[in-house]
Coordinates of C-alpha atoms in Angstrom, one line a residue:
Chain A
M1 CA 66.3 22.1 55.8
T2 CA 65.2 23.4 58.5
I3 CA 61.5 23.6 58.8
S4 CA 60.6 27.0 60.4
V5 CA 57.5 26.7 62.7
P6 CA 55.8 29.2 64.6
V7 CA 55.5 28.2 68.3
Q8 CA 52.8 29.5 70.4
K9 CA 53.3 30.5 74.0
P10 CA 50.2 28.8 75.8
T11 CA 48.1 30.8 77.0
R12 CA 45.5 30.5 79.6
S13 CA 42.9 29.4 77.2
R14 CA 45.3 27.2 75.6
K15 CA 47.3 25.6 78.4
A16 CA 43.7 23.4 79.2
N17 CA 41.1 22.5 77.3
W18 CA 38.6 24.7 79.3
I19 CA 35.2 24.3 77.3
R20 CA 35.8 19.7 77.9
G21 CA 36.3 21.0 81.7
W22 CA 32.6 22.9 81.2
V23 CA 31.4 20.3 79.7
Q24 CA 32.6 17.8 82.1
L25 CA 31.3 20.3 84.9
F26 CA 27.8 20.4 83.2
F27 CA 27.2 16.9 82.8
F28 CA 28.7 15.7 86.4
V29 CA 26.1 18.9 87.9
L30 CA 23.3 17.2 86.0
I31 CA 23.8 13.9 87.6
T32 CA 23.9 14.6 90.8
L33 CA 20.7 16.8 90.4
I34 CA 20.0 14.2 89.2
A35 CA 20.9 11.5 91.7
V36 CA 19.7 13.4 94.3
N37 CA 16.2 14.5 93.0
H38 CA 15.4 10.5 92.2
T39 CA 16.4 10.1 96.3
L40 CA 13.8 13.4 97.2
A41 CA 11.2 12.0 94.9
E42 CA 10.8 8.8 97.2
T43 CA 9.8 10.9 99.8
G44 CA 7.7 12.9 98.2
K45 CA 9.7 15.9 98.4
D46 CA 11.5 16.2 94.9
I47 CA 12.6 19.1 93.0
P48 CA 9.8 20.2 89.8
F49 CA 11.1 20.3 86.3
L50 CA 14.6 18.2 86.6
S51 CA 14.5 14.2 86.2
S52 CA 14.6 12.1 89.3
V53 CA 15.0 8.6 87.6
S54 CA 17.3 5.8 89.1
L55 CA 20.4 6.2 87.5
H56 CA 20.3 3.1 86.1
A57 CA 18.6 4.4 83.3
L58 CA 21.0 7.1 82.6
C59 CA 24.3 4.3 82.4
P60 CA 25.1 3.5 79.0
F61 CA 27.2 0.5 80.0
G62 CA 23.7 -0.6 81.2
G63 CA 22.6 -1.0 77.1
V64 CA 25.7 -3.3 76.7
V65 CA 25.3 -5.8 79.9
T66 CA 21.5 -6.0 79.0
L67 CA 22.3 -6.9 75.3
Y68 CA 21.7 -10.5 75.4
Q69 CA 19.1 -10.7 77.4
F70 CA 17.3 -8.1 75.4
I71 CA 18.0 -10.3 71.8
T72 CA 16.9 -13.2 73.8
T73 CA 14.2 -12.3 75.4
G74 CA 13.8 -9.0 74.3
T75 CA 13.8 -8.0 78.0
F76 CA 16.4 -6.2 79.8
V77 CA 18.4 -7.4 83.3
Q78 CA 16.8 -5.7 85.9
K79 CA 17.2 -2.3 87.3
V80 CA 18.2 -1.0 83.6
H81 CA 15.5 -0.1 81.8
Q82 CA 15.7 1.0 77.5
S83 CA 16.6 4.1 78.3
S84 CA 19.9 2.8 79.0
L85 CA 20.1 1.3 75.5
I86 CA 19.3 4.6 73.5
L87 CA 22.8 6.0 75.8
M88 CA 24.5 2.9 74.4
I89 CA 24.0 3.8 70.6
I90 CA 24.1 7.2 70.9
G91 CA 27.7 6.5 73.4
L92 CA 28.7 4.0 70.0
V93 CA 27.7 7.2 67.8
L94 CA 29.8 9.4 69.2
A95 CA 32.4 6.7 69.6
I96 CA 32.4 5.9 66.0
F97 CA 32.9 9.2 65.2
A98 CA 35.4 10.1 67.4
G99 CA 36.5 7.0 70.1
P100 CA 35.8 7.8 73.3
V101 CA 34.5 11.4 73.5
F102 CA 32.4 9.7 76.2
C103 CA 34.7 8.8 78.6
G104 CA 36.8 12.2 77.9
W105 CA 33.8 14.4 77.8
V106 CA 30.4 13.0 79.7
C107 CA 31.5 10.6 82.1
P108 CA 30.9 11.9 85.7
L109 CA 33.7 9.2 87.5
G110 CA 36.1 10.4 84.8
T111 CA 35.3 13.6 85.6
F112 CA 36.0 13.2 89.4
Q113 CA 38.9 11.9 89.2
E114 CA 40.7 14.4 87.2
W115 CA 39.3 17.0 89.9
I116 CA 41.7 14.5 92.7
A117 CA 43.8 14.5 90.2
K118 CA 44.2 17.9 90.2
L119 CA 45.5 17.7 93.8
G120 CA 47.8 14.7 92.8
K121 CA 49.6 17.2 90.5
K122 CA 50.0 19.9 93.0
I123 CA 51.6 17.3 95.5
F124 CA 53.8 15.6 93.4
K125 CA 54.3 17.6 90.2
R126 CA 56.5 15.7 88.0
R127 CA 55.9 12.6 89.3
Y128 CA 52.3 13.0 89.1
N129 CA 50.8 10.0 87.3
H130 CA 54.1 8.2 87.3
F131 CA 53.9 5.7 89.2
V132 CA 53.8 2.7 88.2
P133 CA 56.4 0.6 86.3
A134 CA 56.3 0.7 82.3
K135 CA 55.6 -3.5 82.0
I136 CA 52.9 -3.6 85.0
D137 CA 51.3 -0.5 83.6
R138 CA 51.2 -2.3 80.1
V139 CA 50.3 -5.4 81.4
L140 CA 47.4 -3.8 83.3
R141 CA 46.0 -2.1 81.0
Y142 CA 44.7 -4.2 79.8
L143 CA 42.6 -6.4 82.8
R144 CA 39.9 -3.7 81.9
Y145 CA 39.2 -6.1 78.5
V146 CA 38.7 -9.0 81.4
M147 CA 36.3 -7.4 83.3
L148 CA 34.1 -6.0 80.1
I149 CA 34.0 -9.8 79.2
S150 CA 33.9 -11.1 82.5
V151 CA 31.0 -9.2 83.3
I152 CA 28.6 -9.0 80.2
Y153 CA 29.7 -13.3 80.9
M154 CA 28.1 -13.0 84.1
T155 CA 24.9 -10.7 83.7
A156 CA 23.9 -12.7 80.6
K157 CA 24.4 -15.8 83.3
S158 CA 22.9 -14.8 86.1
L159 CA 20.5 -12.0 84.2
T160 CA 21.2 -9.8 87.0
L161 CA 23.2 -6.1 87.2
V162 CA 26.5 -8.5 88.8
F163 CA 28.3 -4.9 87.7
A164 CA 26.6 -3.0 90.3
D165 CA 27.8 -5.2 93.5
I166 CA 31.9 -2.7 92.7
D167 CA 30.6 -0.2 89.8
P168 CA 32.0 3.0 91.6
Y169 CA 29.9 5.6 89.6
Y170 CA 27.1 4.1 90.9
A171 CA 28.2 4.0 94.3
L172 CA 29.5 7.8 93.4
F173 CA 26.2 9.3 93.2
N174 CA 24.3 7.1 95.7
F175 CA 25.9 6.5 98.5
W176 CA 24.5 8.5 100.9
T177 CA 21.5 5.5 100.3
S178 CA 21.0 1.8 101.2
E179 CA 21.2 1.1 98.2
V180 CA 24.2 1.2 97.0
A181 CA 26.9 -1.8 97.6
I182 CA 29.6 -2.5 100.0
G183 CA 31.7 -3.3 97.1
G184 CA 30.9 -0.4 95.2
V185 CA 32.1 2.3 97.9
I186 CA 34.9 0.1 98.2
V187 CA 35.6 0.0 94.7
L188 CA 35.1 3.9 94.2
V189 CA 37.0 4.9 98.0
V190 CA 40.6 2.5 96.3
T191 CA 39.8 4.7 93.2
M192 CA 40.0 8.4 94.1
L193 CA 43.2 7.6 96.8
A194 CA 44.8 5.6 92.9
S195 CA 44.0 9.0 91.5
F196 CA 45.9 10.5 94.3
F197 CA 49.2 9.2 92.1
I198 CA 47.5 7.9 89.0
E199 CA 45.9 10.1 86.5
R200 CA 42.3 8.3 85.2
P201 CA 42.6 4.5 87.6
W202 CA 39.7 3.1 87.8
C203 CA 39.5 4.3 83.1
K204 CA 42.7 2.9 82.8
Y205 CA 42.7 -0.5 84.2
A206 CA 39.1 -1.7 85.2
C207 CA 36.5 0.7 83.4
P208 CA 34.7 -2.2 81.6
Y209 CA 32.9 0.7 79.2
G210 CA 35.7 2.4 78.5
A211 CA 37.2 -0.7 77.4
L212 CA 34.6 -1.0 74.5
Q213 CA 34.6 2.4 73.8
G214 CA 38.3 2.1 73.1
L215 CA 38.3 -0.2 70.4
F216 CA 36.5 2.3 68.6
N217 CA 40.0 4.1 68.2
F218 CA 41.1 2.1 65.5
V219 CA 38.2 2.9 63.2
R220 CA 37.1 6.7 64.4
V221 CA 36.0 8.9 61.7
A222 CA 37.5 11.6 63.0
K223 CA 41.5 11.0 63.1
L224 CA 44.0 12.3 65.8
R225 CA 46.3 13.0 63.7
R226 CA 50.3 14.4 64.4
N227 CA 51.6 16.8 61.8
I228 CA 55.5 15.1 62.0
P229 CA 57.2 17.7 59.7
T230 CA 55.8 20.1 61.9
C231 CA 56.4 18.1 65.1
I232 CA 59.3 20.0 67.6
N233 CA 59.9 16.6 69.5
C234 CA 58.7 18.4 72.7
K235 CA 57.0 15.9 74.0
V236 CA 54.6 17.8 75.5
C237 CA 51.7 16.1 74.3
D238 CA 53.0 13.3 75.7
K239 CA 52.5 14.7 79.4
A240 CA 49.5 17.3 78.5
C241 CA 48.6 13.2 77.8
P242 CA 46.2 11.8 81.1
M243 CA 46.1 8.1 79.7
N244 CA 49.9 8.3 79.1
I245 CA 49.7 7.7 75.6
E246 CA 52.9 8.5 74.0
V247 CA 51.2 11.0 71.3
S248 CA 54.7 12.2 69.9
T249 CA 56.0 8.5 68.4
A250 CA 52.4 8.3 65.8
S251 CA 51.1 9.8 62.8
I252 CA 47.9 8.3 63.6
V253 CA 46.7 8.4 67.3
R254 CA 45.0 4.4 67.0
N255 CA 45.7 3.8 70.8
H256 CA 42.8 1.8 72.5
Q257 CA 43.3 3.8 75.6
C258 CA 43.1 7.0 74.1
I259 CA 39.7 8.8 75.8
S260 CA 39.4 11.8 72.8
C261 CA 40.2 14.5 75.6
M262 CA 42.2 17.3 73.1
E263 CA 44.3 17.9 76.2
C264 CA 47.5 16.7 73.0
T265 CA 45.5 18.6 70.6
S266 CA 47.5 22.0 69.2
D267 CA 44.2 23.7 70.2
A268 CA 45.5 22.9 74.4
H269 CA 48.6 21.6 74.8
C270 CA 51.1 21.2 71.7
P271 CA 52.9 24.9 71.1
V272 CA 53.2 24.2 67.1
P273 CA 49.7 25.3 65.8
A274 CA 48.6 22.3 63.0
T275 CA 50.9 19.8 64.0
I276 CA 48.2 17.8 66.7
D277 CA 45.0 17.8 65.1
F278 CA 41.5 15.6 65.5
V279 CA 40.9 15.9 61.7
I280 CA 37.9 13.9 59.6
R281 CA 39.8 11.0 57.9
G282 CA 40.9 12.4 54.1
S283 CA 41.6 15.7 54.8
K284 CA 44.8 17.3 55.9
Chain B
M1 CA 38.4 18.8 57.9
K2 CA 39.8 19.9 61.6
I3 CA 37.5 18.9 64.4
A4 CA 38.3 22.4 67.2
P5 CA 37.2 22.0 71.3
R6 CA 34.1 23.8 71.1
F7 CA 32.8 22.1 67.9
M8 CA 33.6 19.0 69.6
A9 CA 31.6 20.3 72.8
I10 CA 28.7 21.0 70.5
I11 CA 29.2 17.4 68.7
V12 CA 28.3 16.2 72.0
L13 CA 25.9 18.5 73.4
L14 CA 23.8 18.1 70.4
I15 CA 24.5 13.7 70.0
V16 CA 22.8 13.1 73.4
F17 CA 20.6 16.0 73.5
G18 CA 19.3 15.5 70.1
G19 CA 19.3 11.7 70.9
I20 CA 17.2 11.6 73.5
I21 CA 14.7 14.6 72.5
V22 CA 14.4 12.0 69.1
S23 CA 14.2 8.8 71.5
A24 CA 11.4 10.8 73.3
A25 CA 9.8 12.0 70.4
F26 CA 9.2 8.4 69.1
D27 CA 8.7 7.1 72.7
Q28 CA 11.9 5.3 72.9
W29 CA 12.9 7.0 75.8
V30 CA 11.7 5.0 78.6
T31 CA 13.3 5.4 82.4
T32 CA 11.5 2.9 84.5
T33 CA 10.8 -0.8 84.2
T34 CA 7.2 -2.3 82.2
K35 CA 6.5 -3.9 85.8
E36 CA 5.8 -7.1 83.0
P37 CA 8.4 -10.2 84.4
V38 CA 9.1 -12.6 82.0
K39 CA 6.9 -15.4 81.0
F40 CA 7.6 -19.3 81.3
K41 CA 8.6 -20.4 77.2
D42 CA 7.8 -23.8 77.4
G43 CA 6.1 -26.1 79.3
E44 CA 3.1 -26.7 81.3
F45 CA 3.9 -23.0 82.5
A46 CA 4.0 -21.0 79.1
G47 CA 3.0 -17.9 78.9
Q48 CA 2.2 -17.1 82.8
Y49 CA 4.6 -14.6 84.6
N50 CA 7.9 -16.0 85.9
P51 CA 7.8 -15.2 89.5
A52 CA 11.9 -14.7 89.2
D53 CA 11.7 -11.9 87.3
I54 CA 9.9 -9.7 89.9
R55 CA 11.6 -6.7 90.9
G56 CA 12.2 -4.6 93.8
S57 CA 10.7 -1.3 91.5
Y58 CA 7.6 -3.5 91.8
T59 CA 5.0 -2.8 94.5
F60 CA 3.0 -5.1 96.8
G61 CA -0.6 -4.1 94.4
D62 CA 1.5 -5.2 90.9
V63 CA 2.5 -8.8 93.0
S64 CA -1.2 -8.9 93.3
R65 CA -2.5 -8.2 89.9
L66 CA 0.0 -10.1 88.3
F67 CA 0.2 -13.5 89.6
N68 CA -3.7 -12.8 91.4
I69 CA -2.8 -13.7 94.7
P70 CA -5.1 -11.7 97.2
I71 CA -3.6 -8.1 98.7
E72 CA -5.3 -9.7 102.0
D73 CA -2.5 -12.5 102.2
L74 CA 0.7 -10.3 100.6
A75 CA -0.4 -8.0 103.3
G76 CA -0.8 -10.6 106.5
A77 CA 2.5 -12.3 105.9
Y78 CA 4.7 -9.3 105.2
H79 CA 3.4 -6.9 107.5
L80 CA 2.2 -4.0 105.3
P81 CA 0.7 -1.3 106.4
E82 CA -3.1 -0.8 106.5
S83 CA -3.7 2.1 104.8
D84 CA -3.1 0.9 100.9
P85 CA -0.9 -1.8 101.2
A86 CA -1.0 -2.2 97.7
A87 CA 1.8 1.0 97.3
V88 CA 4.4 -0.5 98.8
A89 CA 7.8 -0.9 96.8
L90 CA 8.8 -4.0 97.5
K91 CA 12.5 -2.6 97.3
T92 CA 11.4 -1.3 101.0
L93 CA 11.2 -4.6 102.0
E94 CA 14.6 -5.0 103.1
D95 CA 14.4 -1.7 104.8
R96 CA 11.8 -2.3 106.7
F97 CA 12.8 -6.1 108.0
I98 CA 16.8 -4.5 108.9
E99 CA 16.7 -6.2 112.1
Y100 CA 16.8 -9.4 110.6
D101 CA 20.2 -10.7 109.7
V102 CA 18.4 -12.9 106.9
D103 CA 17.1 -12.0 102.9
L104 CA 14.1 -10.6 103.4
G105 CA 13.7 -8.7 100.5
T106 CA 12.5 -9.0 97.0
S107 CA 13.9 -12.4 96.6
S108 CA 11.2 -13.2 99.8
I109 CA 8.6 -11.8 97.7
R110 CA 9.3 -14.2 94.6
L111 CA 9.7 -17.4 96.7
F112 CA 6.1 -16.7 98.8
T113 CA 5.0 -15.7 95.0
A114 CA 6.3 -18.8 93.2
L115 CA 5.1 -21.3 96.6
Y116 CA 2.2 -19.2 96.9
T117 CA 1.3 -19.7 92.9
G118 CA 2.8 -22.7 92.4
L119 CA 5.0 -22.3 89.5
P120 CA 8.4 -23.2 88.9
F121 CA 11.4 -21.8 91.0
D122 CA 14.3 -23.3 91.5
L123 CA 15.0 -22.9 95.4
T124 CA 18.9 -23.7 95.1
A125 CA 19.1 -20.3 93.5
Q126 CA 19.4 -18.3 96.4
D127 CA 18.9 -17.9 100.2
S128 CA 15.5 -16.8 100.7
Y129 CA 13.4 -15.9 103.8
L130 CA 10.0 -15.6 105.0
L131 CA 8.4 -14.3 108.0
P132 CA 6.5 -16.1 110.1
E133 CA 3.1 -15.2 109.4
G134 CA 4.7 -16.0 105.3
A135 CA 4.6 -19.3 106.1
E136 CA 1.7 -19.7 107.3
V137 CA -0.5 -17.9 105.0
L138 CA 1.4 -20.3 102.6
K139 CA 1.0 -23.3 104.5
E140 CA -2.4 -22.7 104.8
K141 CA -3.3 -21.0 101.2
A142 CA -0.5 -22.4 99.0
N143 CA -0.2 -26.2 97.6
L144 CA 3.0 -27.4 98.9
T145 CA 4.7 -30.6 97.8
P146 CA 6.9 -32.5 101.3
E147 CA 10.2 -30.8 99.6
Q148 CA 8.4 -27.1 99.9
L149 CA 6.8 -27.0 102.5
E150 CA 10.3 -28.2 104.7
Y151 CA 12.0 -25.7 102.8
V152 CA 9.4 -23.4 104.0
N153 CA 10.2 -24.7 107.3
S154 CA 14.0 -24.5 107.5
H155 CA 13.6 -20.9 105.9
V156 CA 11.8 -18.7 108.2
A157 CA 13.1 -15.8 109.7
G158 CA 13.0 -15.8 113.6
V159 CA 15.0 -12.9 115.0
A160 CA 13.9 -10.0 116.8
L161 CA 11.9 -7.6 115.3
T162 CA 11.1 -3.8 115.7
V163 CA 8.1 -3.1 114.0
E164 CA 6.5 0.6 115.0
P165 CA 3.1 -1.2 114.9
T166 CA 0.3 0.7 112.2
I167 CA -2.0 2.4 114.4
Q168 CA -4.8 5.5 113.1
P169 CA -5.9 7.0 115.8
T170 CA -9.3 8.2 114.8
S171 CA -12.0 9.0 116.2
D172 CA -15.9 8.3 115.4
P173 CA -18.5 10.7 116.5
A174 CA -20.8 8.9 114.7
T175 CA -20.2 5.7 116.2
G176 CA -19.2 7.1 119.7
V177 CA -15.7 5.1 119.8
N178 CA -12.9 6.8 120.9
A179 CA -9.8 6.8 120.4
A180 CA -7.6 5.6 123.2
S181 CA -10.0 2.6 122.7
T182 CA -9.4 2.6 118.8
L183 CA -5.6 2.5 119.6
V184 CA -5.1 -0.3 122.5
A185 CA -7.6 -2.1 120.3
T186 CA -5.7 -2.4 117.2
K187 CA -2.2 -2.0 118.9
S188 CA -3.4 -5.2 120.7
A189 CA -3.2 -7.0 116.8
V190 CA -0.5 -6.0 116.7
T191 CA 1.1 -7.7 120.0
R192 CA -0.8 -10.8 119.3
T193 CA 0.9 -11.1 115.2
L194 CA 4.0 -10.4 116.8
Q195 CA 4.6 -12.3 119.7
G196 CA 2.4 -15.6 118.1
P197 CA 4.5 -18.1 118.5
G198 CA 5.8 -18.9 121.8
T199 CA 1.8 -18.8 122.5
G200 CA 1.3 -22.1 120.3
S201 CA 0.9 -21.1 116.8
G202 CA 4.1 -22.6 115.4
I203 CA 5.6 -19.2 115.2
P204 CA 9.3 -18.6 116.5
D205 CA 8.6 -15.6 119.2
L206 CA 9.6 -12.8 117.7
E207 CA 10.6 -10.8 120.9
H208 CA 13.9 -12.8 120.8
T209 CA 16.4 -12.4 123.2
P210 CA 19.6 -14.0 123.9
T211 CA 18.2 -16.7 126.4
D212 CA 15.5 -18.1 124.1
R213 CA 18.0 -21.1 122.7
L214 CA 17.9 -19.5 119.0
V215 CA 21.4 -18.7 117.1
S216 CA 19.8 -15.4 115.4
G217 CA 22.5 -12.4 114.4
R218 CA 22.6 -11.4 118.1
T219 CA 24.4 -14.5 119.3
T220 CA 27.4 -14.3 121.2
F221 CA 29.7 -17.4 121.6
K222 CA 28.8 -16.6 125.7
N223 CA 25.8 -17.2 124.4
L224 CA 26.5 -20.6 123.1
L225 CA 28.8 -22.0 125.8
D226 CA 25.6 -20.9 127.9
W227 CA 23.2 -23.3 125.9
G228 CA 26.0 -25.8 126.5
V229 CA 27.7 -25.7 123.1
K230 CA 30.8 -27.7 123.5
P231 CA 34.3 -26.1 122.1
E232 CA 35.2 -29.5 120.8
D233 CA 31.9 -29.5 118.9
F234 CA 32.9 -26.4 117.1
L235 CA 35.3 -27.1 116.5
T236 CA 34.4 -30.4 114.8
T237 CA 31.5 -28.6 112.7
T238 CA 33.4 -25.4 111.9
S239 CA 37.0 -27.1 111.6
Y240 CA 37.7 -23.0 114.4
E241 CA 38.6 -23.0 117.7
M242 CA 36.0 -21.5 119.2
P243 CA 37.3 -17.0 119.8
S244 CA 37.1 -15.1 122.4
A245 CA 33.2 -15.4 124.3
N246 CA 31.7 -11.8 123.8
I247 CA 32.2 -11.8 119.5
L248 CA 29.0 -12.1 118.0
V249 CA 28.6 -15.4 116.1
K250 CA 27.6 -13.4 112.7
D251 CA 30.6 -10.7 113.1
W252 CA 33.2 -14.0 113.3
A253 CA 31.1 -15.7 110.2
T254 CA 31.9 -12.4 108.2
A255 CA 35.3 -12.0 109.2
K256 CA 36.3 -15.5 108.1
G257 CA 34.0 -15.1 105.2
L258 CA 31.6 -17.5 106.3
S259 CA 28.0 -18.2 105.3
F260 CA 26.2 -16.6 108.2
P261 CA 22.9 -18.7 107.5
T262 CA 24.3 -21.9 106.6
L263 CA 26.4 -21.3 110.2
K264 CA 23.4 -20.2 111.8
T265 CA 21.4 -23.9 110.8
Q266 CA 25.0 -25.2 111.5
L267 CA 25.4 -23.8 115.8
Q268 CA 21.1 -24.4 115.8
I269 CA 21.2 -28.3 115.9
L270 CA 23.9 -27.8 118.3
V271 CA 22.5 -25.6 120.3
D272 CA 18.9 -28.2 120.1
A273 CA 21.6 -31.7 120.7
A274 CA 22.8 -30.0 124.0
K275 CA 19.2 -29.5 125.4

């Protein structure tokens, strides 16, 4: 028996998850303004009513790396503030709810890579995001866990923010200041160049915070489900996924690389209604 | 229940900003450092602040307050401006002393503070340096052990310094002192401070030129040859052939991945031996 399903023609609003784009733009602009205001504040010319805190205070990963020191001594790693710990908890709540939502919706570095990806897609068309051989790619994807463990270990041992020396996020929003480590600038430039060929290369292969967030894909409350009876196997979801996950072969996406961007869902790229959706556990 | 993108957007904004607002309401949203270093937990110094935890966001006033060091001593040791030296942030030091080719940032303050107060400090943890004036303050006011004194003597920054003299031209009608004479007097004081060394005070000459036989970030291999360093001695010391004469030693060391402070010390020994 063949099931007949209504296939929707993608419209402009369905073609891309436009609301995510706006949320990403909002956070990118907000962080940029705060970073600029931080510089202005040092000369006493800060913009009123806008925060001028250091970006270290607005990084949830700072909360992760300082956790050991916080538990053992009650203090924070140098440059890290209590707000980082709060943001870590906020990121944790989001991750328990729906996985790495922070990566897919909030992280300005991820947004920046996606913008470069738009250019890459125009240049390389269908070849874009498929340059790295699958076997190598599969292994490289675990590098970020090596990075996560290394950074946490080295920070706990040295009591300094070792990641700041290679942090592309900090470099992106502070490249005009003398506070940026040359290592961070190099990693940022490499990430930018790689983004012309690979979507979100930093997120895929190196981001330690993404690695931690990705683990929550195994336990998140809201799950990304594919309704197998209605799926027409068009593989549009696979092509839409910035992280190259084969959504078309899973009933529930538990891949540690999923960033909960919802690009594969029926609200975005999937042409069949109610076929790929984020649903709360137990619901249909 | 299905979660639509709009619902997800609301959830994201609600949790992020709601979390910040709630934490702020309970005074937990803290975006600045408490300006209080960790304390030693045990031993003779238990309960005292650990100078190793001094941070770049502190001001000299914070260091003075936390470690009971007179601000005048800190101001003298780091060429702080006469007007409100306590307000100077430690993180500005690196830019102030950018002409030096060694670390004169927050780690220098940690070293100075530890030696001044006699608090425990791992001298091997970081290669930190002091200004000549800082070294003099320590020799005069701190109870340095022979090892510490040796460390201080071998960690005095001694290359060219471009410091704008802190001149505050004032003319006081009440005293009749005119602006010009105040300017001259202040500038003289600064000049004396900066050039103290070659004048018998034991502090190296800060108006450094390649002729003073002092290996620094501006020294070229030609300088080394002029000062009598033989290429074969260079090879023995570094395991590298001496490169082209006009290259800066510091650039060469960086390209080779060598520690310039270490190399500098080795080369200074060769230079001194070639006298």
